[in-house]
């Protein structure tokens, strides 16, 4: 099964499709770490403990109206063409990627690391993939962005009819921010999502 996944990944690399849309996310402000701080998650992890405590305090304040609710927090928006969008709440280390997709991701901090790979040449994309097999920082490319988030949306510019509600909500909330971005107004291929081996055919997605 794992071998089949890597064969699929090779086909994806060779096809070199990019997908156009809008990524919007809420930064995980309660966390005490960052995706590039080089602090891996361990048993009894300090980052997870501290982040969990801060998240619980944040939720209590919101419950009693003493702090900002999620709706009042500032969403960040990224528009453009992407070769890949990855989200992980653990490092996802394996023999082919010893440090994982996001080496400093934490399993118990109430967040996930959102990795955006923008459109680039096939050679540069290969350089990014090769970095996962060594000790170099795989996020140290101009076309790669990584954020620690607690919620995110992806809305394709060519979402199908069944995604109309999600697309309309995103348009109402983020439309003005993306209206000036030419990258969000051109045609692109459709895609699907791979959730731990399960294929989600809807191009639009909401994760929290």
PDB file of C-alpha atoms in Angstrom:
ATOM      1  CA  UNK A   1       0.000   0.000   0.000  1.00  0.00           C
ATOM      2  CA  UNK A   2       2.815   2.411   0.883  1.00  0.00           C
ATOM      3  CA  UNK A   3       4.603   1.569  -2.369  1.00  0.00           C
ATOM      4  CA  UNK A   4       1.429   2.361  -4.323  1.00  0.00           C
ATOM      5  CA  UNK A   5       1.259   5.757  -2.631  1.00  0.00           C
ATOM      6  CA  UNK A   6       4.804   6.572  -3.728  1.00  0.00           C
ATOM      7  CA  UNK A   7       4.026   5.454  -7.276  1.00  0.00           C
ATOM      8  CA  UNK A   8       1.045   7.814  -7.216  1.00  0.00           C
ATOM      9  CA  UNK A   9       3.290  10.595  -5.885  1.00  0.00           C
ATOM     10  CA  UNK A  10       5.722  10.003  -8.771  1.00  0.00           C
ATOM     11  CA  UNK A  11       2.887  10.304 -11.296  1.00  0.00           C
ATOM     12  CA  UNK A  12       1.771  13.511  -9.602  1.00  0.00           C
ATOM     13  CA  UNK A  13       5.299  14.911  -9.818  1.00  0.00           C
ATOM     14  CA  UNK A  14       5.605  14.063 -13.507  1.00  0.00           C
ATOM     15  CA  UNK A  15       2.213  15.594 -14.345  1.00  0.00           C
ATOM     16  CA  UNK A  16       3.308  18.868 -12.664  1.00  0.00           C
ATOM     17  CA  UNK A  17      -0.232  20.240 -12.407  1.00  0.00           C
ATOM     18  CA  UNK A  18      -0.860  23.362 -10.386  1.00  0.00           C
ATOM     19  CA  UNK A  19      -4.190  24.300  -8.852  1.00  0.00           C
ATOM     20  CA  UNK A  20      -5.556  27.795  -8.501  1.00  0.00           C
ATOM     21  CA  UNK A  21      -7.529  29.056  -5.570  1.00  0.00           C
ATOM     22  CA  UNK A  22      -7.648  30.836  -2.240  1.00  0.00           C
ATOM     23  CA  UNK A  23      -6.217  29.539   1.032  1.00  0.00           C
ATOM     24  CA  UNK A  24      -7.514  31.288   4.147  1.00  0.00           C
ATOM     25  CA  UNK A  25      -6.429  30.399   7.662  1.00  0.00           C
ATOM     26  CA  UNK A  26      -6.500  31.359  11.317  1.00  0.00           C
ATOM     27  CA  UNK A  27      -2.985  31.423  12.815  1.00  0.00           C
ATOM     28  CA  UNK A  28      -2.602  29.303  15.938  1.00  0.00           C
ATOM     29  CA  UNK A  29      -1.728  32.146  18.289  1.00  0.00           C
ATOM     30  CA  UNK A  30      -2.020  29.927  21.360  1.00  0.00           C
ATOM     31  CA  UNK A  31       1.002  27.814  20.417  1.00  0.00           C
ATOM     32  CA  UNK A  32       4.421  28.484  21.909  1.00  0.00           C
ATOM     33  CA  UNK A  33       6.386  27.080  18.971  1.00  0.00           C
ATOM     34  CA  UNK A  34       6.658  27.626  15.228  1.00  0.00           C
ATOM     35  CA  UNK A  35       7.045  25.287  12.229  1.00  0.00           C
ATOM     36  CA  UNK A  36      10.696  26.240  11.772  1.00  0.00           C
ATOM     37  CA  UNK A  37      11.954  26.356  15.360  1.00  0.00           C
ATOM     38  CA  UNK A  38      13.638  22.951  15.100  1.00  0.00           C
ATOM     39  CA  UNK A  39      11.917  21.581  18.225  1.00  0.00           C
ATOM     40  CA  UNK A  40      10.490  18.124  17.454  1.00  0.00           C
ATOM     41  CA  UNK A  41       7.586  16.653  19.393  1.00  0.00           C
ATOM     42  CA  UNK A  42       8.646  14.123  22.041  1.00  0.00           C
ATOM     43  CA  UNK A  43       7.017  12.167  24.856  1.00  0.00           C
ATOM     44  CA  UNK A  44       6.046  14.635  27.592  1.00  0.00           C
ATOM     45  CA  UNK A  45       6.513  17.479  25.104  1.00  0.00           C
ATOM     46  CA  UNK A  46       6.829  20.923  26.734  1.00  0.00           C
ATOM     47  CA  UNK A  47       5.472  22.711  23.635  1.00  0.00           C
ATOM     48  CA  UNK A  48       2.343  20.528  23.606  1.00  0.00           C
ATOM     49  CA  UNK A  49       1.721  21.025  27.339  1.00  0.00           C
ATOM     50  CA  UNK A  50       2.137  24.788  27.249  1.00  0.00           C
ATOM     51  CA  UNK A  51       0.141  25.193  24.045  1.00  0.00           C
ATOM     52  CA  UNK A  52      -2.692  23.058  25.416  1.00  0.00           C
ATOM     53  CA  UNK A  53      -2.876  25.181  28.566  1.00  0.00           C
ATOM     54  CA  UNK A  54      -2.976  28.407  26.573  1.00  0.00           C
ATOM     55  CA  UNK A  55      -5.631  27.001  24.230  1.00  0.00           C
ATOM     56  CA  UNK A  56      -7.818  25.978  27.187  1.00  0.00           C
ATOM     57  CA  UNK A  57      -7.473  29.456  28.706  1.00  0.00           C
ATOM     58  CA  UNK A  58      -8.363  31.012  25.355  1.00  0.00           C
ATOM     59  CA  UNK A  59     -11.458  28.806  25.063  1.00  0.00           C
ATOM     60  CA  UNK A  60     -12.587  29.662  28.610  1.00  0.00           C
ATOM     61  CA  UNK A  61     -12.283  33.384  27.915  1.00  0.00           C
ATOM     62  CA  UNK A  62     -14.300  32.998  24.724  1.00  0.00           C
ATOM     63  CA  UNK A  63     -16.935  30.949  26.568  1.00  0.00           C
ATOM     64  CA  UNK A  64     -17.489  33.685  29.152  1.00  0.00           C
ATOM     65  CA  UNK A  65     -17.143  36.543  26.689  1.00  0.00           C
ATOM     66  CA  UNK A  66     -13.856  37.719  28.185  1.00  0.00           C
ATOM     67  CA  UNK A  67     -11.772  37.426  25.041  1.00  0.00           C
ATOM     68  CA  UNK A  68     -11.908  37.445  21.277  1.00  0.00           C
ATOM     69  CA  UNK A  69     -13.959  34.721  19.659  1.00  0.00           C
ATOM     70  CA  UNK A  70     -12.829  32.913  16.528  1.00  0.00           C
ATOM     71  CA  UNK A  71     -15.046  35.151  14.399  1.00  0.00           C
ATOM     72  CA  UNK A  72     -13.215  38.220  15.711  1.00  0.00           C
ATOM     73  CA  UNK A  73      -9.756  36.856  14.984  1.00  0.00           C
ATOM     74  CA  UNK A  74      -7.920  37.955  11.894  1.00  0.00           C
ATOM     75  CA  UNK A  75      -7.969  35.540   8.977  1.00  0.00           C
ATOM     76  CA  UNK A  76      -4.993  35.511   6.654  1.00  0.00           C
ATOM     77  CA  UNK A  77      -5.521  34.918   2.954  1.00  0.00           C
ATOM     78  CA  UNK A  78      -3.161  33.579   0.294  1.00  0.00           C
ATOM     79  CA  UNK A  79      -4.232  33.488  -3.358  1.00  0.00           C
ATOM     80  CA  UNK A  80      -2.446  31.922  -6.293  1.00  0.00           C
ATOM     81  CA  UNK A  81      -1.462  28.734  -8.063  1.00  0.00           C
ATOM     82  CA  UNK A  82      -0.210  25.846  -5.944  1.00  0.00           C
ATOM     83  CA  UNK A  83       1.584  22.638  -6.846  1.00  0.00           C
ATOM     84  CA  UNK A  84       0.666  21.179  -3.470  1.00  0.00           C
ATOM     85  CA  UNK A  85      -1.057  22.102  -0.215  1.00  0.00           C
ATOM     86  CA  UNK A  86      -0.158  19.954   2.785  1.00  0.00           C
ATOM     87  CA  UNK A  87      -1.506  20.040   6.327  1.00  0.00           C
ATOM     88  CA  UNK A  88      -0.118  17.882   9.112  1.00  0.00           C
ATOM     89  CA  UNK A  89      -0.515  17.723  12.894  1.00  0.00           C
ATOM     90  CA  UNK A  90       2.560  15.512  13.318  1.00  0.00           C
ATOM     91  CA  UNK A  91       5.938  15.254  11.628  1.00  0.00           C
ATOM     92  CA  UNK A  92       4.864  12.297   9.418  1.00  0.00           C
ATOM     93  CA  UNK A  93       8.391  10.900   9.499  1.00  0.00           C
ATOM     94  CA  UNK A  94       9.012   7.681   7.574  1.00  0.00           C
ATOM     95  CA  UNK A  95      11.995   5.825   6.046  1.00  0.00           C
ATOM     96  CA  UNK A  96      11.754   7.894   2.849  1.00  0.00           C
ATOM     97  CA  UNK A  97      11.476  11.143   4.805  1.00  0.00           C
ATOM     98  CA  UNK A  98      13.341  10.661   8.110  1.00  0.00           C
ATOM     99  CA  UNK A  99      12.401  14.079   9.529  1.00  0.00           C
ATOM    100  CA  UNK A 100       8.923  14.170   8.012  1.00  0.00           C
ATOM    101  CA  UNK A 101       6.819  16.673   6.106  1.00  0.00           C
ATOM    102  CA  UNK A 102       7.065  19.142   8.981  1.00  0.00           C
ATOM    103  CA  UNK A 103       9.807  18.150  11.441  1.00  0.00           C
ATOM    104  CA  UNK A 104       8.640  20.511  14.204  1.00  0.00           C
ATOM    105  CA  UNK A 105       4.900  19.714  14.017  1.00  0.00           C
ATOM    106  CA  UNK A 106       3.328  18.831  17.380  1.00  0.00           C
ATOM    107  CA  UNK A 107       0.691  16.190  17.960  1.00  0.00           C
ATOM    108  CA  UNK A 108      -0.879  17.685  21.087  1.00  0.00           C
ATOM    109  CA  UNK A 109      -0.759  21.469  20.649  1.00  0.00           C
ATOM    110  CA  UNK A 110      -4.182  21.902  19.019  1.00  0.00           C
ATOM    111  CA  UNK A 111      -2.820  23.057  15.674  1.00  0.00           C
ATOM    112  CA  UNK A 112      -1.543  21.829  12.336  1.00  0.00           C
ATOM    113  CA  UNK A 113       1.236  23.001  10.050  1.00  0.00           C
ATOM    114  CA  UNK A 114      -0.058  24.287   6.723  1.00  0.00           C
ATOM    115  CA  UNK A 115       2.502  23.962   3.924  1.00  0.00           C
ATOM    116  CA  UNK A 116       1.920  25.807   0.644  1.00  0.00           C
ATOM    117  CA  UNK A 117       4.051  24.965  -2.393  1.00  0.00           C
ATOM    118  CA  UNK A 118       3.494  27.606  -5.045  1.00  0.00           C
ATOM    119  CA  UNK A 119       3.864  27.062  -8.758  1.00  0.00           C
ATOM    120  CA  UNK A 120       7.516  26.556  -9.655  1.00  0.00           C
ATOM    121  CA  UNK A 121       9.650  24.656 -12.151  1.00  0.00           C
ATOM    122  CA  UNK A 122       9.763  20.877 -12.046  1.00  0.00           C
ATOM    123  CA  UNK A 123      13.450  21.125 -11.111  1.00  0.00           C
ATOM    124  CA  UNK A 124      12.742  23.352  -8.101  1.00  0.00           C
ATOM    125  CA  UNK A 125       9.910  21.087  -6.992  1.00  0.00           C
ATOM    126  CA  UNK A 126      12.321  18.150  -7.154  1.00  0.00           C
ATOM    127  CA  UNK A 127      14.807  20.109  -5.020  1.00  0.00           C
ATOM    128  CA  UNK A 128      12.052  20.618  -2.452  1.00  0.00           C
ATOM    129  CA  UNK A 129      11.234  16.896  -2.399  1.00  0.00           C
ATOM    130  CA  UNK A 130      14.899  15.868  -2.085  1.00  0.00           C
ATOM    131  CA  UNK A 131      15.253  18.091   0.991  1.00  0.00           C
ATOM    132  CA  UNK A 132      12.944  15.688   2.844  1.00  0.00           C
ATOM    133  CA  UNK A 133      15.679  13.047   2.741  1.00  0.00           C
ATOM    134  CA  UNK A 134      18.430  15.108   4.380  1.00  0.00           C
ATOM    135  CA  UNK A 135      18.949  17.517   7.272  1.00  0.00           C
ATOM    136  CA  UNK A 136      18.435  20.715   5.263  1.00  0.00           C
ATOM    137  CA  UNK A 137      15.440  22.978   5.862  1.00  0.00           C
ATOM    138  CA  UNK A 138      12.810  21.950   3.293  1.00  0.00           C
ATOM    139  CA  UNK A 139      10.952  25.223   3.856  1.00  0.00           C
ATOM    140  CA  UNK A 140      13.928  27.353   2.809  1.00  0.00           C
ATOM    141  CA  UNK A 141      12.639  28.094  -0.697  1.00  0.00           C
ATOM    142  CA  UNK A 142      10.991  31.234  -2.034  1.00  0.00           C
ATOM    143  CA  UNK A 143       8.070  29.195  -3.398  1.00  0.00           C
ATOM    144  CA  UNK A 144       7.359  27.384  -0.093  1.00  0.00           C
ATOM    145  CA  UNK A 145       5.378  28.886   2.790  1.00  0.00           C
ATOM    146  CA  UNK A 146       4.551  27.244   6.111  1.00  0.00           C
ATOM    147  CA  UNK A 147       2.145  28.417   8.804  1.00  0.00           C
ATOM    148  CA  UNK A 148       0.973  27.000  12.129  1.00  0.00           C
ATOM    149  CA  UNK A 149      -2.813  27.225  12.052  1.00  0.00           C
ATOM    150  CA  UNK A 150      -5.875  26.068  13.946  1.00  0.00           C
ATOM    151  CA  UNK A 151      -8.287  26.311  11.030  1.00  0.00           C
ATOM    152  CA  UNK A 152      -8.087  26.751   7.268  1.00  0.00           C
ATOM    153  CA  UNK A 153     -10.177  26.780   4.092  1.00  0.00           C
ATOM    154  CA  UNK A 154      -9.224  26.108   0.517  1.00  0.00           C
ATOM    155  CA  UNK A 155     -11.591  27.353  -2.171  1.00  0.00           C
ATOM    156  CA  UNK A 156     -10.899  26.434  -5.772  1.00  0.00           C
ATOM    157  CA  UNK A 157     -11.662  29.016  -8.413  1.00  0.00           C
ATOM    158  CA  UNK A 158     -13.430  26.207 -10.251  1.00  0.00           C
ATOM    159  CA  UNK A 159     -15.257  24.516  -7.387  1.00  0.00           C
ATOM    160  CA  UNK A 160     -18.035  22.175  -8.451  1.00  0.00           C
ATOM    161  CA  UNK A 161     -21.699  22.787  -7.707  1.00  0.00           C
ATOM    162  CA  UNK A 162     -21.775  20.693  -4.543  1.00  0.00           C
ATOM    163  CA  UNK A 163     -19.199  23.038  -2.995  1.00  0.00           C
ATOM    164  CA  UNK A 164     -21.362  26.093  -3.604  1.00  0.00           C
ATOM    165  CA  UNK A 165     -22.093  26.832   0.067  1.00  0.00           C
ATOM    166  CA  UNK A 166     -18.449  26.711   1.106  1.00  0.00           C
ATOM    167  CA  UNK A 167     -17.377  28.708  -1.924  1.00  0.00           C
ATOM    168  CA  UNK A 168     -20.052  31.350  -1.305  1.00  0.00           C
ATOM    169  CA  UNK A 169     -19.020  31.737   2.353  1.00  0.00           C
ATOM    170  CA  UNK A 170     -15.402  32.134   1.309  1.00  0.00           C
ATOM    171  CA  UNK A 171     -16.371  34.631  -1.379  1.00  0.00           C
ATOM    172  CA  UNK A 172     -18.335  36.733   1.114  1.00  0.00           C
ATOM    173  CA  UNK A 173     -15.520  36.707   3.656  1.00  0.00           C
ATOM    174  CA  UNK A 174     -12.439  36.899   1.443  1.00  0.00           C
ATOM    175  CA  UNK A 175     -13.659  38.094  -1.957  1.00  0.00           C
ATOM    176  CA  UNK A 176     -12.603  41.733  -1.484  1.00  0.00           C
ATOM    177  CA  UNK A 177      -9.124  40.660  -0.394  1.00  0.00           C
ATOM    178  CA  UNK A 178      -8.564  38.535  -3.494  1.00  0.00           C
ATOM    179  CA  UNK A 179     -10.320  40.669  -6.077  1.00  0.00           C
ATOM    180  CA  UNK A 180      -7.110  42.553  -6.839  1.00  0.00           C
ATOM    181  CA  UNK A 181      -5.006  39.433  -7.304  1.00  0.00           C
ATOM    182  CA  UNK A 182      -4.624  38.452 -10.994  1.00  0.00           C
ATOM    183  CA  UNK A 183      -3.385  35.015  -9.934  1.00  0.00           C
ATOM    184  CA  UNK A 184      -6.873  34.198  -8.650  1.00  0.00           C
ATOM    185  CA  UNK A 185      -8.636  34.929 -11.921  1.00  0.00           C
ATOM    186  CA  UNK A 186      -7.182  32.477 -14.414  1.00  0.00           C
ATOM    187  CA  UNK A 187      -8.214  28.931 -15.242  1.00  0.00           C
ATOM    188  CA  UNK A 188      -6.556  25.927 -13.602  1.00  0.00           C
ATOM    189  CA  UNK A 189      -6.891  22.177 -13.295  1.00  0.00           C
ATOM    190  CA  UNK A 190      -9.142  20.553 -10.721  1.00  0.00           C
ATOM    191  CA  UNK A 191      -7.745  18.379  -7.990  1.00  0.00           C
ATOM    192  CA  UNK A 192      -8.742  16.157  -5.090  1.00  0.00           C
ATOM    193  CA  UNK A 193      -7.433  15.736  -1.543  1.00  0.00           C
ATOM    194  CA  UNK A 194      -5.540  12.790  -0.084  1.00  0.00           C
ATOM    195  CA  UNK A 195      -6.428  12.394   3.604  1.00  0.00           C
ATOM    196  CA  UNK A 196      -4.084   9.710   4.944  1.00  0.00           C
ATOM    197  CA  UNK A 197      -4.678   7.589   1.864  1.00  0.00           C
ATOM    198  CA  UNK A 198      -8.395   8.366   1.533  1.00  0.00           C
ATOM    199  CA  UNK A 199      -9.313  10.408  -1.542  1.00  0.00           C
ATOM    200  CA  UNK A 200     -11.675  13.366  -1.076  1.00  0.00           C
ATOM    201  CA  UNK A 201     -12.953  14.405  -4.484  1.00  0.00           C
ATOM    202  CA  UNK A 202     -14.300  17.796  -3.448  1.00  0.00           C
ATOM    203  CA  UNK A 203     -11.831  20.529  -4.526  1.00  0.00           C
ATOM    204  CA  UNK A 204     -13.006  22.867  -1.733  1.00  0.00           C
ATOM    205  CA  UNK A 205     -12.240  21.910   1.845  1.00  0.00           C
ATOM    206  CA  UNK A 206     -12.582  23.250   5.383  1.00  0.00           C
ATOM    207  CA  UNK A 207     -10.354  21.954   8.188  1.00  0.00           C
ATOM    208  CA  UNK A 208     -10.482  22.819  11.876  1.00  0.00           C
TER     209      UNK A 208
END
